[in-house]
Amino acid sequence: MLVTISCTRPVGAAWPATDLGYLLHKNPSRRQTFEQSYGVAHVLYPEASDERCTAALLLEIDPVRLVRGKSKGTPDFSLGQYVNDRPYAASSLLSVAISTVFGTALHGRCAQRPELAGTALDLRIELPAVPCKGGPESAERVFAPLGWTVAATPLPLDPAFPEWGDSHYVRLELTGTLRLAEALTHLYVLLPVLDGSKHYWLDTAEIDKLLRFGEGWLTAHPEREWITRRYLTRRHTLVRTALARLAELDDQDPEELGALEHDFDDEEPGTETTVPQAVESGERGPSLAVLRRAAVYRALLAAGASRVLDLGCGQGALLLELAADRALTEIVGVDVSMRELKIAARRVRRLPEWQARRVTVRQGALTYTDASLRGYDAAVLLEVIEHVDDTRLKALEQAVFGAAAPGAVVVTTPNSEFNVRYDGLDAGAFRHSDHRFEWTRAEFADWAHRVGATHGYAVRFEPVGPEDAEVGASTQMAVFTRKNNDDDAAKGAA
Ligand code: SAH
């Protein structure tokens, strides 16, 4: 089993292509060997010049060890036993090797060449044999939307007997200009997806892996449902939980997921014994998202707001609810993501005219001061601050509380203490892969008090969602009120 990764030095670049060795943390002048539970992984460089450098990861799989190891008795292997294609075909074993041998690169870290880790490189990846049960088109389907030029050539079952036709293996060549870490996460997630089987039993940790390594590309991928299903090898409960979490990342309507159910059934009928139940959210009654929007709306009413900003509005779920209240005369949604905004704008256009005309959405980055956001009665940051790097959070505070300075600011964020109540969320893990932090109630209170003191706001706190005696509620909300509220100097100062 073999994968090669080649990097070509761009014209005029100051660094040699052999810097690929720094990114992979493997010296181009040495051959290295890593013991794995199922065999041995070798890293070597068939070519290493200033212009072009190729790293090869070669797995020597020991089928006997594989059968005796972790994969023993998994449904995908029990039949294969000692005779299987694993020594030759790229699969979940290659993903495991990528994560153990190139783990630092997979996470996008490189102490010696940090700027190079963040740079898109001219890459070419070659895999001589990839099991691709959906045919060569499925390789195109999953890799092309990520910016790769894909060449997937079916391999004949036996070159000596062309009449036997093609096998379900392809030779795969990917070329593109991407960051190395992106390239590795694509391989890590998508090779097992094309293969459609895993060599180990799956549990909910697999969902976290999918979301972690799919970060930044999976939510927007046109084939994300297919990828999720195949990655989780069609374990219904895992798939549905993963899709629900992806949808929440994306703020899609979870109800829309119901439409996927029949999809499952036309793939290998009868392989699953349990019919998927509703997504286990662990919540009774209205969803947390609904409770959050209701709490925010109540806070806006209490503040007597009529002109409001929804900062980081996403796909506009709150905008739609606020539009129904005539007392709100102007509602502005701001988000940095054009993709989210397009969806929000489409949803607003579908509202009755009297509602739609009071709502506008526009693009903006909350970490930059924007004079046109000044003078509003209230601003909402609904599940937004935890998406902002802590190094940029100060800039957001200044832009929102310092420069825009609305009469009130309503902020919601996860209460990390509550995470222990979510099954399947590892200790210390975040609820979503895009979260940069999740705070305890004390951490949130510290932050809010400091921001309030710096910018002249009083602050009060409210739990959102059913409260647990020990760990509190799932969501925490802070309502900031500007202390010099009567002084309307800020208004119209723009
Ligand atoms: N408020 C929405 C969406 C929450 S998800 C809701 O609760 O449904 C977080 C949103 O914040 C995303 O849509 C993301 O694009 C946006 N966001 C993150 N960082 C941002 C920034 N710096 N400027 C503007 N929007 C940002």
Short mmCIF file of C-alpha atoms and ligand atoms in Angstrom, two decimals:
data_model
loop_
_atom_site.label_atom_id
_atom_site.label_comp_id
_atom_site.label_asym_id
_atom_site.label_seq_id
_atom_site.Cartn_x
_atom_site.Cartn_y
_atom_site.Cartn_z
CA MET A 1 0.00 0.00 0.00
CA LEU A 2 1.58 3.21 -1.19
CA VAL A 3 0.91 6.93 -1.35
CA THR A 4 3.31 9.52 -2.72
CA ILE A 5 3.07 13.24 -2.08
CA SER A 6 5.02 15.51 -4.41
CA CYS A 7 5.59 19.21 -4.04
CA THR A 8 6.92 21.46 -6.80
CA ARG A 9 8.64 24.74 -6.00
CA PRO A 10 6.64 27.62 -7.46
CA VAL A 11 8.52 29.85 -9.92
CA GLY A 12 10.45 32.48 -7.98
CA ALA A 13 9.88 30.93 -4.53
CA ALA A 14 12.75 31.40 -2.10
CA TRP A 15 12.45 27.95 -0.50
CA PRO A 16 13.53 24.58 -1.92
CA ALA A 17 10.91 21.89 -2.54
CA THR A 18 12.73 19.70 0.00
CA ASP A 19 11.15 21.90 2.71
CA LEU A 20 8.32 19.39 2.32
CA GLY A 21 10.49 17.37 4.73
CA TYR A 22 10.02 20.04 7.42
CA LEU A 23 6.27 20.03 6.91
CA LEU A 24 6.11 16.25 7.19
CA HIS A 25 8.66 16.18 10.02
CA LYS A 26 10.59 13.56 8.11
CA ASN A 27 14.11 14.18 6.86
CA PRO A 28 14.36 13.70 3.05
CA SER A 29 17.84 12.23 3.33
CA ARG A 30 16.80 9.29 5.52
CA ARG A 31 14.52 6.33 5.24
CA GLN A 32 12.44 5.88 8.39
CA THR A 33 10.42 2.97 9.65
CA PHE A 34 7.49 2.96 12.07
CA GLU A 35 6.04 -0.13 13.69
CA GLN A 36 2.26 -0.20 13.46
CA SER A 37 -0.16 -2.61 15.04
CA TYR A 38 -0.88 -4.17 11.63
CA GLY A 39 2.59 -4.05 10.06
CA VAL A 40 5.30 -1.54 9.24
CA ALA A 41 5.15 1.96 7.75
CA HIS A 42 8.14 3.30 5.82
CA VAL A 43 8.72 6.93 4.84
CA LEU A 44 11.21 7.60 2.06
CA TYR A 45 11.84 10.21 -0.57
CA PRO A 46 12.23 8.84 -4.12
CA GLU A 47 13.15 12.35 -5.28
CA ALA A 48 14.40 15.35 -3.35
CA SER A 49 15.67 18.31 -5.36
CA ASP A 50 15.23 22.04 -4.90
CA GLU A 51 12.65 21.99 -7.68
CA ARG A 52 10.63 18.92 -6.77
CA CYS A 53 10.36 16.67 -3.77
CA THR A 54 8.37 13.46 -3.36
CA ALA A 55 7.65 11.73 -0.09
CA ALA A 56 6.40 8.15 -0.14
CA LEU A 57 4.50 6.43 2.63
CA LEU A 58 4.69 2.70 2.13
CA LEU A 59 2.72 0.32 4.33
CA GLU A 60 3.69 -3.27 4.60
CA ILE A 61 0.59 -4.87 6.01
CA ASP A 62 0.86 -8.15 7.78
CA PRO A 63 -2.55 -9.77 7.10
CA VAL A 64 -2.07 -12.20 9.96
CA ARG A 65 -1.42 -9.45 12.48
CA LEU A 66 -4.35 -7.55 11.06
CA VAL A 67 -6.71 -10.46 11.55
CA ARG A 68 -5.46 -11.11 15.08
CA GLY A 69 -5.49 -7.45 16.05
CA LYS A 70 -8.18 -4.92 16.70
CA SER A 71 -10.06 -5.69 13.53
CA LYS A 72 -10.70 -9.27 14.56
CA GLY A 73 -14.34 -10.04 14.14
CA THR A 74 -15.38 -6.68 12.71
CA PRO A 75 -18.09 -7.22 10.13
CA ASP A 76 -15.88 -5.92 7.35
CA PHE A 77 -13.14 -8.43 8.09
CA SER A 78 -14.69 -11.56 9.47
CA LEU A 79 -15.21 -12.94 5.97
CA GLY A 80 -11.91 -11.81 4.60
CA GLN A 81 -9.89 -13.47 7.36
CA TYR A 82 -6.41 -14.21 6.07
CA VAL A 83 -7.20 -13.55 2.45
CA ASN A 84 -7.99 -9.92 1.86
CA ASP A 85 -6.88 -6.98 -0.21
CA ARG A 86 -5.56 -4.92 2.68
CA PRO A 87 -1.86 -5.34 1.86
CA TYR A 88 -2.38 -3.66 -1.49
CA ALA A 89 -5.25 -1.23 -1.27
CA ALA A 90 -5.36 2.22 0.28
CA SER A 91 -7.94 2.18 3.03
CA SER A 92 -8.59 3.08 6.62
CA LEU A 93 -5.18 1.54 7.41
CA LEU A 94 -3.56 4.25 5.33
CA SER A 95 -5.58 6.86 7.22
CA VAL A 96 -4.33 5.47 10.50
CA ALA A 97 -0.77 5.50 9.16
CA ILE A 98 -1.16 9.12 8.01
CA SER A 99 -2.36 10.14 11.46
CA THR A 100 0.40 8.30 13.32
CA VAL A 101 3.33 8.96 10.97
CA PHE A 102 2.34 12.46 9.74
CA GLY A 103 0.24 13.51 12.76
CA THR A 104 1.85 16.93 13.21
CA ALA A 105 1.42 17.75 9.54
CA LEU A 106 -2.17 16.49 9.60
CA HIS A 107 -2.91 18.99 12.36
CA GLY A 108 -1.28 21.76 10.32
CA ARG A 109 1.57 22.41 12.72
CA CYS A 110 5.17 23.08 11.73
CA ALA A 111 7.49 24.76 14.22
CA GLN A 112 10.36 25.24 11.75
CA ARG A 113 8.37 26.51 8.78
CA PRO A 114 5.07 27.83 10.21
CA GLU A 115 4.51 30.13 7.20
CA LEU A 116 4.87 27.17 4.85
CA ALA A 117 2.30 25.18 6.84
CA GLY A 118 -0.16 27.99 6.09
CA THR A 119 0.79 28.26 2.41
CA ALA A 120 -1.00 26.52 -0.44
CA LEU A 121 1.57 24.37 -2.26
CA ASP A 122 1.59 22.85 -5.72
CA LEU A 123 0.90 19.26 -4.74
CA ARG A 124 0.51 16.01 -6.59
CA ILE A 125 -0.67 12.90 -4.76
CA GLU A 126 -0.57 9.48 -6.32
CA LEU A 127 -2.12 6.26 -5.05
CA PRO A 128 -1.57 3.24 -7.29
CA ALA A 129 -4.51 1.25 -5.90
CA VAL A 130 -7.54 2.74 -4.16
CA PRO A 131 -10.63 0.63 -3.53
CA CYS A 132 -13.42 2.71 -4.98
CA LYS A 133 -16.61 0.73 -4.81
CA GLY A 134 -18.69 3.55 -6.28
CA GLY A 135 -16.52 3.60 -9.41
CA PRO A 136 -14.05 6.24 -10.60
CA GLU A 137 -16.80 8.89 -10.59
CA SER A 138 -17.04 8.69 -6.81
CA ALA A 139 -13.39 9.75 -6.50
CA GLU A 140 -14.16 12.75 -8.69
CA ARG A 141 -17.31 13.48 -6.66
CA VAL A 142 -15.52 13.69 -3.34
CA PHE A 143 -12.15 15.22 -4.26
CA ALA A 144 -13.01 17.66 -7.06
CA PRO A 145 -15.17 20.04 -4.94
CA LEU A 146 -12.17 20.45 -2.63
CA GLY A 147 -10.03 21.96 -5.37
CA TRP A 148 -8.33 18.85 -6.71
CA THR A 149 -7.91 17.90 -10.32
CA VAL A 150 -8.77 14.23 -10.20
CA ALA A 151 -7.61 11.43 -12.47
CA ALA A 152 -9.09 8.08 -11.43
CA THR A 153 -8.19 5.24 -13.78
CA PRO A 154 -9.95 1.91 -13.21
CA LEU A 155 -7.60 -1.03 -12.83
CA PRO A 156 -8.43 -4.17 -14.81
CA LEU A 157 -9.32 -7.24 -12.77
CA ASP A 158 -6.56 -9.08 -14.57
CA PRO A 159 -4.55 -7.45 -17.38
CA ALA A 160 -4.17 -10.89 -18.97
CA PHE A 161 -7.95 -11.21 -19.31
CA PRO A 162 -9.29 -7.85 -20.47
CA GLU A 163 -12.69 -9.44 -21.10
CA TRP A 164 -13.11 -9.81 -17.34
CA GLY A 165 -13.44 -6.04 -17.17
CA ASP A 166 -12.39 -3.60 -14.48
CA SER A 167 -11.97 -4.18 -10.78
CA HIS A 168 -13.39 -1.77 -8.24
CA TYR A 169 -9.90 -0.37 -7.73
CA VAL A 170 -8.57 2.78 -9.31
CA ARG A 171 -5.24 4.44 -9.73
CA LEU A 172 -5.81 7.87 -8.24
CA GLU A 173 -3.88 11.03 -9.04
CA LEU A 174 -4.75 14.30 -7.38
CA THR A 175 -3.19 17.60 -8.34
CA GLY A 176 -3.95 20.92 -6.78
CA THR A 177 -2.70 23.96 -4.92
CA LEU A 178 -3.61 23.37 -1.31
CA ARG A 179 -2.09 23.48 2.14
CA LEU A 180 -0.42 20.21 3.05
CA ALA A 181 -2.63 19.81 6.14
CA GLU A 182 -5.75 20.22 3.99
CA ALA A 183 -4.47 17.59 1.58
CA LEU A 184 -3.79 15.17 4.42
CA THR A 185 -7.19 15.70 6.05
CA HIS A 186 -8.83 15.06 2.68
CA LEU A 187 -6.97 11.74 2.34
CA TYR A 188 -7.56 10.85 5.98
CA VAL A 189 -11.33 11.21 5.69
CA LEU A 190 -11.96 10.31 2.08
CA LEU A 191 -9.88 7.17 1.48
CA PRO A 192 -12.00 5.09 3.89
CA VAL A 193 -15.08 6.78 2.38
CA LEU A 194 -14.19 5.50 -1.10
CA ASP A 195 -13.36 2.10 0.33
CA GLY A 196 -16.59 1.97 2.33
CA SER A 197 -15.18 -0.18 5.12
CA LYS A 198 -13.09 0.21 8.25
CA HIS A 199 -10.71 -2.23 9.86
CA TYR A 200 -11.88 -1.44 13.39
CA TRP A 201 -15.16 -1.14 15.25
CA LEU A 202 -16.76 2.28 15.20
CA ASP A 203 -17.97 4.29 18.16
CA THR A 204 -18.95 7.89 18.69
CA ALA A 205 -15.29 8.97 18.81
CA GLU A 206 -15.41 8.40 15.06
CA ILE A 207 -17.87 11.29 14.74
CA ASP A 208 -15.45 13.60 16.51
CA LYS A 209 -12.68 12.52 14.13
CA LEU A 210 -14.89 13.18 11.14
CA LEU A 211 -15.82 16.65 12.37
CA ARG A 212 -12.29 17.49 13.48
CA PHE A 213 -10.60 16.47 10.26
CA GLY A 214 -13.50 17.65 8.13
CA GLU A 215 -13.22 21.11 9.68
CA GLY A 216 -13.24 23.87 7.12
CA TRP A 217 -14.40 21.74 4.19
CA LEU A 218 -16.99 19.13 5.11
CA THR A 219 -19.95 21.36 6.01
CA ALA A 220 -19.80 23.05 2.61
CA HIS A 221 -19.07 19.87 0.63
CA PRO A 222 -21.88 19.04 -1.82
CA GLU A 223 -21.48 15.34 -0.96
CA ARG A 224 -21.30 15.76 2.79
CA GLU A 225 -24.17 13.38 3.52
CA TRP A 226 -22.74 10.64 1.34
CA ILE A 227 -19.29 11.17 2.86
CA THR A 228 -20.70 11.05 6.39
CA ARG A 229 -22.64 7.88 5.72
CA ARG A 230 -19.70 6.09 4.15
CA TYR A 231 -17.19 7.34 6.70
CA LEU A 232 -19.33 5.92 9.47
CA THR A 233 -19.88 2.82 7.31
CA ARG A 234 -23.63 3.33 7.44
CA ARG A 235 -24.01 2.82 11.18
CA HIS A 236 -27.34 4.62 11.29
CA THR A 237 -27.21 6.04 14.77
CA LEU A 238 -23.71 7.40 14.30
CA VAL A 239 -24.58 8.81 10.89
CA ARG A 240 -27.63 10.62 12.17
CA THR A 241 -25.81 12.06 15.15
CA ALA A 242 -22.98 13.22 12.91
CA LEU A 243 -25.36 14.80 10.41
CA ALA A 244 -27.18 16.56 13.23
CA ARG A 245 -23.91 17.97 14.53
CA LEU A 246 -22.85 19.01 11.04
CA ALA A 247 -26.22 20.64 10.52
CA GLU A 248 -25.87 22.56 13.73
CA LEU A 249 -22.43 23.72 12.66
CA ASP A 250 -24.14 24.88 9.56
CA ASP A 251 -27.37 25.89 11.28
CA GLN A 252 -29.42 23.86 8.89
CA ASP A 253 -32.86 22.79 9.88
CA PRO A 254 -32.39 19.43 11.63
CA GLU A 255 -35.85 18.41 10.41
CA GLU A 256 -34.48 18.38 6.87
CA LEU A 257 -32.37 15.42 7.90
CA GLY A 258 -35.47 13.27 8.07
CA ALA A 259 -35.49 13.33 4.28
CA LEU A 260 -32.30 11.30 4.26
CA GLU A 261 -33.87 8.26 5.78
CA HIS A 262 -35.00 6.55 2.57
CA ASP A 263 -31.54 7.19 1.18
CA PHE A 264 -30.05 4.79 3.66
CA ASP A 265 -32.31 2.05 2.56
CA ASP A 266 -31.30 1.86 -1.04
CA GLU A 267 -27.72 1.16 -0.08
CA GLU A 268 -27.08 -2.44 0.79
CA PRO A 269 -30.51 -3.23 2.16
CA GLY A 270 -30.61 -5.50 5.14
CA THR A 271 -27.11 -4.78 6.39
CA GLU A 272 -28.49 -2.87 9.36
CA THR A 273 -30.72 -4.47 11.92
CA THR A 274 -31.88 -1.35 13.71
CA VAL A 275 -34.01 1.33 12.14
CA PRO A 276 -32.76 4.77 13.04
CA GLN A 277 -34.78 6.53 15.68
CA ALA A 278 -35.01 10.28 15.98
CA VAL A 279 -31.69 11.96 16.59
CA GLU A 280 -30.86 11.52 20.22
CA SER A 281 -30.38 15.08 21.30
CA GLY A 282 -30.69 14.28 24.97
CA GLU A 283 -33.26 17.02 25.21
CA ARG A 284 -36.97 16.85 25.82
CA GLY A 285 -39.29 19.56 24.60
CA PRO A 286 -38.13 22.38 22.37
CA SER A 287 -34.58 22.16 21.06
CA LEU A 288 -31.83 24.14 22.65
CA ALA A 289 -31.59 26.34 19.55
CA VAL A 290 -35.29 27.26 19.94
CA LEU A 291 -34.87 28.01 23.67
CA ARG A 292 -31.84 30.19 22.94
CA ARG A 293 -33.66 32.30 20.37
CA ALA A 294 -36.62 32.69 22.74
CA ALA A 295 -34.31 33.82 25.57
CA VAL A 296 -32.57 36.31 23.30
CA TYR A 297 -35.91 37.67 22.07
CA ARG A 298 -37.09 38.16 25.68
CA ALA A 299 -33.87 40.01 26.49
CA LEU A 300 -34.39 42.30 23.48
CA LEU A 301 -37.96 43.04 24.61
CA ALA A 302 -36.75 43.77 28.13
CA ALA A 303 -34.19 46.19 26.67
CA GLY A 304 -37.00 47.95 24.78
CA ALA A 305 -35.04 47.61 21.56
CA SER A 306 -36.51 48.50 18.20
CA ARG A 307 -33.42 48.63 15.95
CA VAL A 308 -31.28 45.53 16.39
CA LEU A 309 -28.16 43.90 15.00
CA ASP A 310 -27.77 40.13 14.72
CA LEU A 311 -23.98 39.81 14.60
CA GLY A 312 -22.82 36.46 13.18
CA CYS A 313 -26.39 35.82 11.97
CA GLY A 314 -25.43 32.63 10.11
CA GLN A 315 -28.34 31.34 8.07
CA GLY A 316 -30.70 33.77 9.72
CA ALA A 317 -32.83 31.65 12.04
CA LEU A 318 -33.06 34.52 14.58
CA LEU A 319 -33.66 37.15 11.87
CA LEU A 320 -36.74 35.23 10.71
CA GLU A 321 -38.20 35.13 14.22
CA LEU A 322 -37.48 38.77 14.96
CA ALA A 323 -39.09 39.82 11.67
CA ALA A 324 -42.46 38.64 12.98
CA ASP A 325 -42.46 41.32 15.72
CA ARG A 326 -43.67 44.65 14.35
CA ALA A 327 -42.14 46.48 17.31
CA LEU A 328 -38.74 45.80 15.79
CA THR A 329 -38.42 48.42 13.08
CA GLU A 330 -35.00 47.55 11.72
CA ILE A 331 -33.21 44.21 11.86
CA VAL A 332 -29.71 43.86 10.43
CA GLY A 333 -27.88 40.54 10.07
CA VAL A 334 -24.11 40.56 9.66
CA ASP A 335 -21.89 37.57 8.98
CA VAL A 336 -18.47 36.98 7.53
CA SER A 337 -19.56 33.94 5.54
CA MET A 338 -21.09 34.68 2.12
CA ARG A 339 -22.32 31.13 1.95
CA GLU A 340 -24.32 31.54 5.17
CA LEU A 341 -25.55 34.99 4.13
CA LYS A 342 -26.87 33.76 0.79
CA ILE A 343 -28.99 31.22 2.61
CA ALA A 344 -30.13 33.85 5.13
CA ALA A 345 -31.04 36.26 2.31
CA ARG A 346 -33.00 33.57 0.50
CA ARG A 347 -34.93 32.74 3.67
CA VAL A 348 -35.68 36.41 4.32
CA ARG A 349 -36.95 36.85 0.74
CA ARG A 350 -39.49 34.11 1.35
CA LEU A 351 -41.04 36.06 4.26
CA PRO A 352 -44.21 38.08 3.79
CA GLU A 353 -43.33 41.49 2.38
CA TRP A 354 -44.14 43.42 5.59
CA GLN A 355 -41.60 41.28 7.44
CA ALA A 356 -38.92 41.08 4.75
CA ARG A 357 -38.74 44.83 4.21
CA ARG A 358 -37.47 45.47 7.76
CA VAL A 359 -34.64 42.96 7.48
CA THR A 360 -31.29 43.44 5.76
CA VAL A 361 -28.30 41.13 5.69
CA ARG A 362 -24.77 42.03 4.78
CA GLN A 363 -21.26 40.77 4.95
CA GLY A 364 -18.92 42.01 7.63
CA ALA A 365 -16.15 40.80 9.90
CA LEU A 366 -16.93 41.49 13.55
CA THR A 367 -13.26 41.88 14.39
CA TYR A 368 -13.13 45.13 12.39
CA THR A 369 -14.75 48.41 13.37
CA ASP A 370 -17.66 49.27 11.10
CA ALA A 371 -19.08 52.79 11.49
CA SER A 372 -22.41 51.78 9.95
CA LEU A 373 -23.11 49.50 12.93
CA ARG A 374 -23.19 52.47 15.32
CA GLY A 375 -26.33 53.77 16.98
CA TYR A 376 -28.44 50.60 17.30
CA ASP A 377 -30.54 49.80 20.36
CA ALA A 378 -29.23 46.29 20.76
CA ALA A 379 -26.87 43.72 19.27
CA VAL A 380 -27.02 39.95 19.54
CA LEU A 381 -24.04 37.58 19.46
CA LEU A 382 -25.87 34.25 19.37
CA GLU A 383 -23.38 31.35 19.61
CA VAL A 384 -20.70 33.44 17.90
CA ILE A 385 -17.88 34.37 20.28
CA GLU A 386 -16.70 30.75 20.64
CA HIS A 387 -16.03 30.73 16.87
CA VAL A 388 -13.54 33.59 17.18
CA ASP A 389 -9.88 32.88 17.97
CA ASP A 390 -9.09 34.14 21.46
CA THR A 391 -6.38 36.31 19.91
CA ARG A 392 -9.08 38.08 17.81
CA LEU A 393 -11.69 38.26 20.55
CA LYS A 394 -10.29 41.56 21.90
CA ALA A 395 -10.73 43.06 18.45
CA LEU A 396 -14.36 41.88 18.40
CA GLU A 397 -14.95 43.36 21.86
CA GLN A 398 -13.57 46.71 20.70
CA ALA A 399 -15.59 46.66 17.46
CA VAL A 400 -18.88 45.70 19.14
CA PHE A 401 -18.80 47.20 22.65
CA GLY A 402 -16.35 50.02 21.96
CA ALA A 403 -17.18 51.24 18.45
CA ALA A 404 -20.71 50.05 17.61
CA ALA A 405 -21.70 50.56 21.27
CA PRO A 406 -25.37 49.55 21.10
CA GLY A 407 -27.66 50.18 24.09
CA ALA A 408 -27.64 46.48 24.95
CA VAL A 409 -25.65 43.44 23.89
CA VAL A 410 -26.96 39.88 24.29
CA VAL A 411 -24.31 37.15 24.16
CA THR A 412 -24.86 33.39 24.30
CA THR A 413 -22.17 30.71 24.39
CA PRO A 414 -21.89 27.05 25.46
CA ASN A 415 -21.42 26.30 29.14
CA SER A 416 -18.52 23.83 29.00
CA GLU A 417 -19.38 22.40 32.43
CA PHE A 418 -22.52 20.93 30.88
CA ASN A 419 -20.50 18.92 28.32
CA VAL A 420 -20.21 15.96 30.69
CA ARG A 421 -23.96 15.49 30.23
CA TYR A 422 -23.55 14.85 26.49
CA ASP A 423 -22.97 11.20 25.69
CA GLY A 424 -20.27 10.65 23.17
CA LEU A 425 -18.49 13.93 23.81
CA ASP A 426 -15.00 13.09 25.04
CA ALA A 427 -13.79 14.85 28.19
CA GLY A 428 -12.22 18.15 27.16
CA ALA A 429 -13.69 17.95 23.63
CA PHE A 430 -15.69 20.83 22.18
CA ARG A 431 -19.25 20.53 20.97
CA HIS A 432 -18.30 21.62 17.48
CA SER A 433 -15.09 21.38 15.56
CA ASP A 434 -15.15 25.09 14.72
CA HIS A 435 -15.24 26.16 18.36
CA ARG A 436 -12.03 27.84 19.46
CA PHE A 437 -12.95 27.60 23.13
CA GLU A 438 -15.83 26.69 25.42
CA TRP A 439 -16.08 28.39 28.78
CA THR A 440 -17.21 27.40 32.24
CA ARG A 441 -19.70 29.72 33.92
CA ALA A 442 -16.88 31.32 35.91
CA GLU A 443 -14.78 31.91 32.78
CA PHE A 444 -17.72 33.49 30.96
CA ALA A 445 -18.52 35.67 33.98
CA ASP A 446 -14.90 36.84 34.21
CA TRP A 447 -14.88 37.73 30.54
CA ALA A 448 -18.24 39.51 30.70
CA HIS A 449 -17.34 41.51 33.81
CA ARG A 450 -14.06 42.62 32.26
CA VAL A 451 -15.74 43.63 28.98
CA GLY A 452 -18.50 45.43 30.88
CA ALA A 453 -16.03 47.34 33.04
CA THR A 454 -13.87 48.29 30.03
CA HIS A 455 -16.71 49.59 27.88
CA GLY A 456 -19.20 50.88 30.46
CA TYR A 457 -21.87 48.17 30.48
CA ALA A 458 -23.70 46.54 33.38
CA VAL A 459 -24.11 42.80 32.96
CA ARG A 460 -26.54 40.12 34.14
CA PHE A 461 -26.50 36.38 33.44
CA GLU A 462 -29.19 33.86 32.58
CA PRO A 463 -29.02 30.09 32.01
CA VAL A 464 -30.68 28.75 28.85
CA GLY A 465 -32.02 25.19 28.68
CA PRO A 466 -32.94 22.78 31.46
CA GLU A 467 -30.76 23.46 34.49
CA ASP A 468 -28.68 20.77 36.12
CA ALA A 469 -28.02 21.24 39.84
CA GLU A 470 -24.34 20.52 39.44
CA VAL A 471 -23.25 21.78 36.04
CA GLY A 472 -25.92 24.38 35.22
CA ALA A 473 -27.64 24.75 31.84
CA SER A 474 -26.25 23.87 28.43
CA THR A 475 -26.15 27.46 27.19
CA GLN A 476 -25.16 30.57 29.13
CA MET A 477 -26.38 34.04 28.27
CA ALA A 478 -25.11 37.47 29.33
CA VAL A 479 -27.14 40.62 28.84
CA PHE A 480 -25.09 43.82 28.79
CA THR A 481 -26.75 47.22 29.25
CA ARG A 482 -24.88 50.42 28.43
CA LYS A 483 -24.62 52.49 31.60
CA ASN A 484 -25.04 55.89 29.94
CA ASN A 485 -28.13 54.72 28.10
CA ASP A 486 -29.77 58.14 28.27
CA ASP A 487 -26.81 59.71 26.63
CA ASP A 488 -27.66 59.23 23.01
CA ALA A 489 -24.49 60.90 21.82
CA ALA A 490 -23.46 57.67 20.21
CA LYS A 491 -26.57 57.61 18.07
CA GLY A 492 -26.16 59.28 14.73
CA ALA A 493 -22.50 59.95 15.44
CA ALA A 494 -21.69 57.73 12.48
N1 SAH B 1 -25.97 33.24 15.26
C1 SAH B 1 -26.22 32.11 14.40
C2 SAH B 1 -24.98 31.42 13.86
C3 SAH B 1 -24.01 30.91 14.89
S1 SAH B 1 -22.62 30.08 14.15
C4 SAH B 1 -27.11 31.11 15.13
O1 SAH B 1 -27.03 30.99 16.34
O2 SAH B 1 -27.84 30.42 14.47
C5 SAH B 1 -21.41 31.36 14.19
C6 SAH B 1 -21.52 32.33 13.06
O3 SAH B 1 -20.59 33.37 13.30
C7 SAH B 1 -21.17 31.74 11.70
O4 SAH B 1 -22.20 32.01 10.80
C8 SAH B 1 -19.88 32.44 11.33
O5 SAH B 1 -19.76 32.66 9.93
C9 SAH B 1 -19.99 33.73 12.08
N2 SAH B 1 -18.70 34.34 12.39
C10 SAH B 1 -17.65 33.75 13.00
N3 SAH B 1 -16.64 34.62 13.12
C11 SAH B 1 -17.07 35.79 12.58
C12 SAH B 1 -16.48 37.07 12.40
N4 SAH B 1 -15.25 37.31 12.81
N5 SAH B 1 -17.20 38.03 11.81
C13 SAH B 1 -18.47 37.79 11.39
N6 SAH B 1 -19.07 36.61 11.54
C14 SAH B 1 -18.39 35.61 12.13
#
